[in-house]
Coordinates of C-alpha atoms and ligand atoms in Angstrom, one line a residue:
X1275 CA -128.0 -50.6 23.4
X1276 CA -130.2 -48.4 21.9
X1277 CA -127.9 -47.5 18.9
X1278 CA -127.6 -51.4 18.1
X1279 CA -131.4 -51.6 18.2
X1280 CA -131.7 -48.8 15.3
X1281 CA -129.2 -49.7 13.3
X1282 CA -130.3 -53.2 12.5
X1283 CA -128.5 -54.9 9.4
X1284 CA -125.0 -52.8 8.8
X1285 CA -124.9 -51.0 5.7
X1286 CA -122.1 -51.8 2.8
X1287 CA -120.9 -48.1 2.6
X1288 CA -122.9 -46.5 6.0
X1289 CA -121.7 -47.9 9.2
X1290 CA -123.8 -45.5 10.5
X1291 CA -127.1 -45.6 8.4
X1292 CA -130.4 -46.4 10.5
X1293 CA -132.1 -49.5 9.7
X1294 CA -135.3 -49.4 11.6
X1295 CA -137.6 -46.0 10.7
X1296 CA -140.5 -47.1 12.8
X1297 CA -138.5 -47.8 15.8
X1298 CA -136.6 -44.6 15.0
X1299 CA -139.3 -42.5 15.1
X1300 CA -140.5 -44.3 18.6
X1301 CA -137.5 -43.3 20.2
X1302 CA -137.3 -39.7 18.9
X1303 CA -140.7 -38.5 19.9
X1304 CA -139.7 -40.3 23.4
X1305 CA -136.2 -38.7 23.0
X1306 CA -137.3 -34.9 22.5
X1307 CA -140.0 -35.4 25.1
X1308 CA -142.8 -33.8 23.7
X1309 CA -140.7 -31.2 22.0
X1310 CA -139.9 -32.4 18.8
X1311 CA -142.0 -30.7 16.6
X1312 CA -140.6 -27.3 18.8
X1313 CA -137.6 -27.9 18.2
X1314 CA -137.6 -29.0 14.8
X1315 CA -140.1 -25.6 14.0
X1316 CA -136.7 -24.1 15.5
X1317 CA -134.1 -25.5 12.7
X1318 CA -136.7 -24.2 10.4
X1319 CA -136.5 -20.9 11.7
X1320 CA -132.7 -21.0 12.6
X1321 CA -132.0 -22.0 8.6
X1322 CA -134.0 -18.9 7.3
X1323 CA -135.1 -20.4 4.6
X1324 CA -138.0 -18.5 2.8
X1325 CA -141.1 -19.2 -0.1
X1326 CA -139.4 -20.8 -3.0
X1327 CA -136.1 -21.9 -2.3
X1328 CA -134.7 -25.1 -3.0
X1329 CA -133.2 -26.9 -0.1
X1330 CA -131.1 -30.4 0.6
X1331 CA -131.8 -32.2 3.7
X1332 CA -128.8 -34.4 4.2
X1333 CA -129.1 -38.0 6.5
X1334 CA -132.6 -36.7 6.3
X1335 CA -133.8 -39.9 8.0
X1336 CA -138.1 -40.5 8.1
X1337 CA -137.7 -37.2 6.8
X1338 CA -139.6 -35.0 9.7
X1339 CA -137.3 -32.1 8.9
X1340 CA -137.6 -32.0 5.2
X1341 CA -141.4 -32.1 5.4
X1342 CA -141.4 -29.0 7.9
X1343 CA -139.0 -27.6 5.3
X1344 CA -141.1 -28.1 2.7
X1345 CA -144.3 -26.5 4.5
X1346 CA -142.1 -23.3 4.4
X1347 CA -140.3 -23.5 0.8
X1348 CA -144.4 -24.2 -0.8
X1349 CA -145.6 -23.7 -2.9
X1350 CA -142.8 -23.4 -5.4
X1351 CA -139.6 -24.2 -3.0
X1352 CA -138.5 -27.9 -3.5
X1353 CA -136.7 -30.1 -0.6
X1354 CA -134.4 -33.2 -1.5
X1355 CA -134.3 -35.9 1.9
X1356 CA -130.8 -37.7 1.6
X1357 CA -130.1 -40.5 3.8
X1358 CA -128.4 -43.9 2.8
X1359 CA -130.7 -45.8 4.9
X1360 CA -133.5 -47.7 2.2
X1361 CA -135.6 -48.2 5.1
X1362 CA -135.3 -44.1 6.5
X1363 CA -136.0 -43.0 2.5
X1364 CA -139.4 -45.9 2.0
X1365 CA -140.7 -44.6 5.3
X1366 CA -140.1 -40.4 4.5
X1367 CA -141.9 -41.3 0.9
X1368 CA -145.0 -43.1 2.5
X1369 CA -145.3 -40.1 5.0
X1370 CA -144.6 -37.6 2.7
X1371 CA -148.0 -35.8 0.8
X1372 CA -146.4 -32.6 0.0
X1373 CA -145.6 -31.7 -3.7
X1374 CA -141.9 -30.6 -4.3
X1375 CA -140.0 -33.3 -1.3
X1376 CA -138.9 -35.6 -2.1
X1377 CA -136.4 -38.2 -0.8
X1378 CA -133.6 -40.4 -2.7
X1379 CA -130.4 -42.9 -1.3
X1380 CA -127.4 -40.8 -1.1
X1381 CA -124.2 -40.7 1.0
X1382 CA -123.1 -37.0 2.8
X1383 CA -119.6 -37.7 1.6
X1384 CA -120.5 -37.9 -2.1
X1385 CA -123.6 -36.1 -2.8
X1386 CA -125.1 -36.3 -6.0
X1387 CA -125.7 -33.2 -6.8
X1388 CA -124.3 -30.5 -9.4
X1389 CA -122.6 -27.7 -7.6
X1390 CA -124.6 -24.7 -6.6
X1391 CA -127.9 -26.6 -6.7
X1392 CA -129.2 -25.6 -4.0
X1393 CA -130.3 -21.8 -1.8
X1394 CA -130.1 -24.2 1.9
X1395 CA -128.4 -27.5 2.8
X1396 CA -129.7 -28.8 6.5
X1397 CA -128.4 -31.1 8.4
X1398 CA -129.7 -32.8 11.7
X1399 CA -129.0 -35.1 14.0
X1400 CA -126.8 -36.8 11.4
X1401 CA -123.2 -35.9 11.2
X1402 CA -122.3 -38.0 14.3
X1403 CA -123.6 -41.0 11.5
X1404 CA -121.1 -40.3 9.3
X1405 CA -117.7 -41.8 9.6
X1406 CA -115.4 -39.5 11.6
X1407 CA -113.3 -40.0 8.5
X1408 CA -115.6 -39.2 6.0
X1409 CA -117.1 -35.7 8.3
X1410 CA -114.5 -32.8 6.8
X1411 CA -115.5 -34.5 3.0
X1412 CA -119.3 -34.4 3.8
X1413 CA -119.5 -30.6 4.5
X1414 CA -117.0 -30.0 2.0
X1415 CA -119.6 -31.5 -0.1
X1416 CA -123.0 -29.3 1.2
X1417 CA -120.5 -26.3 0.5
X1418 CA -120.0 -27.5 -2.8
X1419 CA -124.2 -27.9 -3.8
X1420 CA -124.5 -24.7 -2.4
X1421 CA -125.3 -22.0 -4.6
X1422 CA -122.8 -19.0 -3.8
X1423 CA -125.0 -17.1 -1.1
X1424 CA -126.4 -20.1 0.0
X1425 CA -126.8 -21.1 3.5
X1426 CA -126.0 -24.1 5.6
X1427 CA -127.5 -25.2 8.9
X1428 CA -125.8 -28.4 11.2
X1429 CA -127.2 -29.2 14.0
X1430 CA -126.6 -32.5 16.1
X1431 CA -126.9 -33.6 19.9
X1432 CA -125.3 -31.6 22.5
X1433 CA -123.9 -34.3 25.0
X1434 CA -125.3 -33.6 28.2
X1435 CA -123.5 -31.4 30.7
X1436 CA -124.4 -32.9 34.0
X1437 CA -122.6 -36.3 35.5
X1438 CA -125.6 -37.8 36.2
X1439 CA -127.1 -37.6 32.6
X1440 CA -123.6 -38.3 31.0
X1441 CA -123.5 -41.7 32.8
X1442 CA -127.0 -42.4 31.9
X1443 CA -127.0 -41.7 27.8
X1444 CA -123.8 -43.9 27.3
X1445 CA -125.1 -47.2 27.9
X1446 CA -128.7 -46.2 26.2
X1447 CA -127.1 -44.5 23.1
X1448 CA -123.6 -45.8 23.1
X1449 CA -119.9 -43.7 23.5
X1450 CA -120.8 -41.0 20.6
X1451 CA -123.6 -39.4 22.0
X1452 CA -121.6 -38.8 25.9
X1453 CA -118.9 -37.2 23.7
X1454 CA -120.3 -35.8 20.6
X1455 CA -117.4 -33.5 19.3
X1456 CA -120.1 -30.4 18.4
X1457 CA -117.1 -28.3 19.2
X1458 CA -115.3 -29.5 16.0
X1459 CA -118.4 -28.3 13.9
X1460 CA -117.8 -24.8 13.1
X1461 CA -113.6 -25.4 12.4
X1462 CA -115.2 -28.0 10.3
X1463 CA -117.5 -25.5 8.8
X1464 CA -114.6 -23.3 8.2
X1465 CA -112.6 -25.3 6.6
X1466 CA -114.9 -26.2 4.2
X1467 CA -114.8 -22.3 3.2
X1468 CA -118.1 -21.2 4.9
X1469 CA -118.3 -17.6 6.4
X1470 CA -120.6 -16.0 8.1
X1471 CA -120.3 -18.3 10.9
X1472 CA -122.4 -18.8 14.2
X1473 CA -122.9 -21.4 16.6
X1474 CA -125.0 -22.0 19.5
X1475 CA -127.2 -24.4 21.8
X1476 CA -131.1 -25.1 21.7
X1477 CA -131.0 -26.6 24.6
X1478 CA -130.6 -29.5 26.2
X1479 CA -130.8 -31.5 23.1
X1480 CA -129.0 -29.9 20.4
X1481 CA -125.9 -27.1 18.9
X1482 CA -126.3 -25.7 15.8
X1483 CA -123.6 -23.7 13.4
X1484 CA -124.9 -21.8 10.6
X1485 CA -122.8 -20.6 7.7
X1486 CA -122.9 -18.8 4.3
X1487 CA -121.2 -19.9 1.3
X1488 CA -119.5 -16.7 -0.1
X1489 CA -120.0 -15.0 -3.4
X1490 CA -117.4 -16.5 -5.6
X1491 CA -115.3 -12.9 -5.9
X1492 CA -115.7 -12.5 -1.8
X1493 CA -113.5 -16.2 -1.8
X1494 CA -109.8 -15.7 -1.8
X1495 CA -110.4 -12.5 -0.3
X1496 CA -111.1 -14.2 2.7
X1497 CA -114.9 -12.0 3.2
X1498 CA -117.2 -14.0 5.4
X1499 CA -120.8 -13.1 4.0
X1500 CA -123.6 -12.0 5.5
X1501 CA -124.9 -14.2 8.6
X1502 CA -127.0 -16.8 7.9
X1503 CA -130.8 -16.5 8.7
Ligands
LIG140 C1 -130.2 -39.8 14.1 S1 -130.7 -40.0 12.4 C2 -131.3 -38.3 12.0 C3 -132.4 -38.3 11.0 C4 -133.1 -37.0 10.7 N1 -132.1 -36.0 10.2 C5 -133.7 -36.4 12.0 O1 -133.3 -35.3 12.4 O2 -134.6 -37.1 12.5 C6 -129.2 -40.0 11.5 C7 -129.3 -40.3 10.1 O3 -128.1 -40.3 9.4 C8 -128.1 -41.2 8.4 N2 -126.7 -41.5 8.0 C9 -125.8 -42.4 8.4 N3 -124.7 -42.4 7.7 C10 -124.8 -41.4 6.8 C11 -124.0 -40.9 5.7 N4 -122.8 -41.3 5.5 N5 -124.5 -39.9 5.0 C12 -125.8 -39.4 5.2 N6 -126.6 -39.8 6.2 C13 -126.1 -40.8 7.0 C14 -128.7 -42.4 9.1 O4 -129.1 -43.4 8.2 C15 -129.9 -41.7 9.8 O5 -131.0 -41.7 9.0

């Protein structure tokens, strides 16, 4: 119900791109209850990214993480919104007054990006967007912008744990949200050739798995990296 109302007109290549911003934005600040900008202040933290690092926001959306991002990167930090949504990027530019974001169309499977552009690729709330299909190929493809050293952050919804709340998300949100697979994240992560790997749960809303690309000698020999943050 709600996921129809969002999504307005499909998108040619995103199934799962978000049509309405305004709306969106509605339904988040009423979704986090009060806590979005905690929680958000949170991924900030959890991505340790510092003064002058250059970070990729991917299905960035109205852009509310990549502006929070780019209050910590200032003032010589950039951050690059992603989001294949026309409607998600017009409404992060027209909210967005900070020198060094800024926000272009652009699918998670095929970034278009030269490798090792970036220090930190986030990720929120988006993955579950992306074609089940396409998921292993889009963080394959933050690993591959990453500089060696650099640091990914995924976070998405944690499905509820309780009956009650189960029951009552699937016929607001539709079947993805009651079973969001967050456990597949960090194989997925793996795969990809992160180390460095940690996972855990702000909760009740979301899990998060952070990850390190490895210095291009540590590869091969199978050496994680330090922990992210
Ligand atoms: C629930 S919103 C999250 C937006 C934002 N990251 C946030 O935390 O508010 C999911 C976003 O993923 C985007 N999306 C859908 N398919 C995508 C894809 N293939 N690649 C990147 N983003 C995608 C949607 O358009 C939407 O803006």
């Amino acid at each position: 119900m709600l996921g129809r109302l969002l999504h307005g007109r499909p998108h040619p290549g995103a199934p799962g791109a978000i049509g309405h911003a305004r709306a969106y934005e509605v339904f988040s600040g009423l979704g986090f209850a009060g806590r979005r900008r905690r929680l958000y202040g949170q991924l900030v933290a959890l991505s340790g990214v510092r003064p002058g690092e250059h970070v990729l926001d991917v299905g960035c959306g109205t852009g509310y993480l990549a502006r929070m991002m780019a209050e910590t990167v200032a003032p010589d930090g950039t951050v690059l919104g992603v989001d294949p949504s026309g409607p998600m990027i017009r409404y992060a530019r027209d909210h967005t007054r900070l020198g060094g974001c800024t926000f272009s169309e652009g699918f998670a499977e095929d970034l278009d990006a030269p490798d090792g552009t970036f220090d930190v690729v986030v990720t929120s709330l988006a993955v579950h967007h992306i074609p089940e299909a396409k998921r292993a190929q889009a963080i394959k493809e933050m690993f591959r912008v990453l500089r060696p050293g650099g640091r990914v952050l995924i976070a998405d919804y944690r499905p509820p744990s309780g009956r009650l709340a189960r029951r009552l998300i699937g016929p607001l949100s539709g079947p993805v949200m009651r079973h969001n697979p967050v456990h597949l994240l960090e194989p997925l992560a793996r795969e990809a050739g992160f180390g460095g790997l940690n996972s855990g749960d702000l909760r009740p809303f979301l899990h998060f798995v952070r990850g390190v690309k490895p210095a291009a000698d540590e590869r091969g020999r199978g050496v994680a990296g330090e922990a992210a943050g």
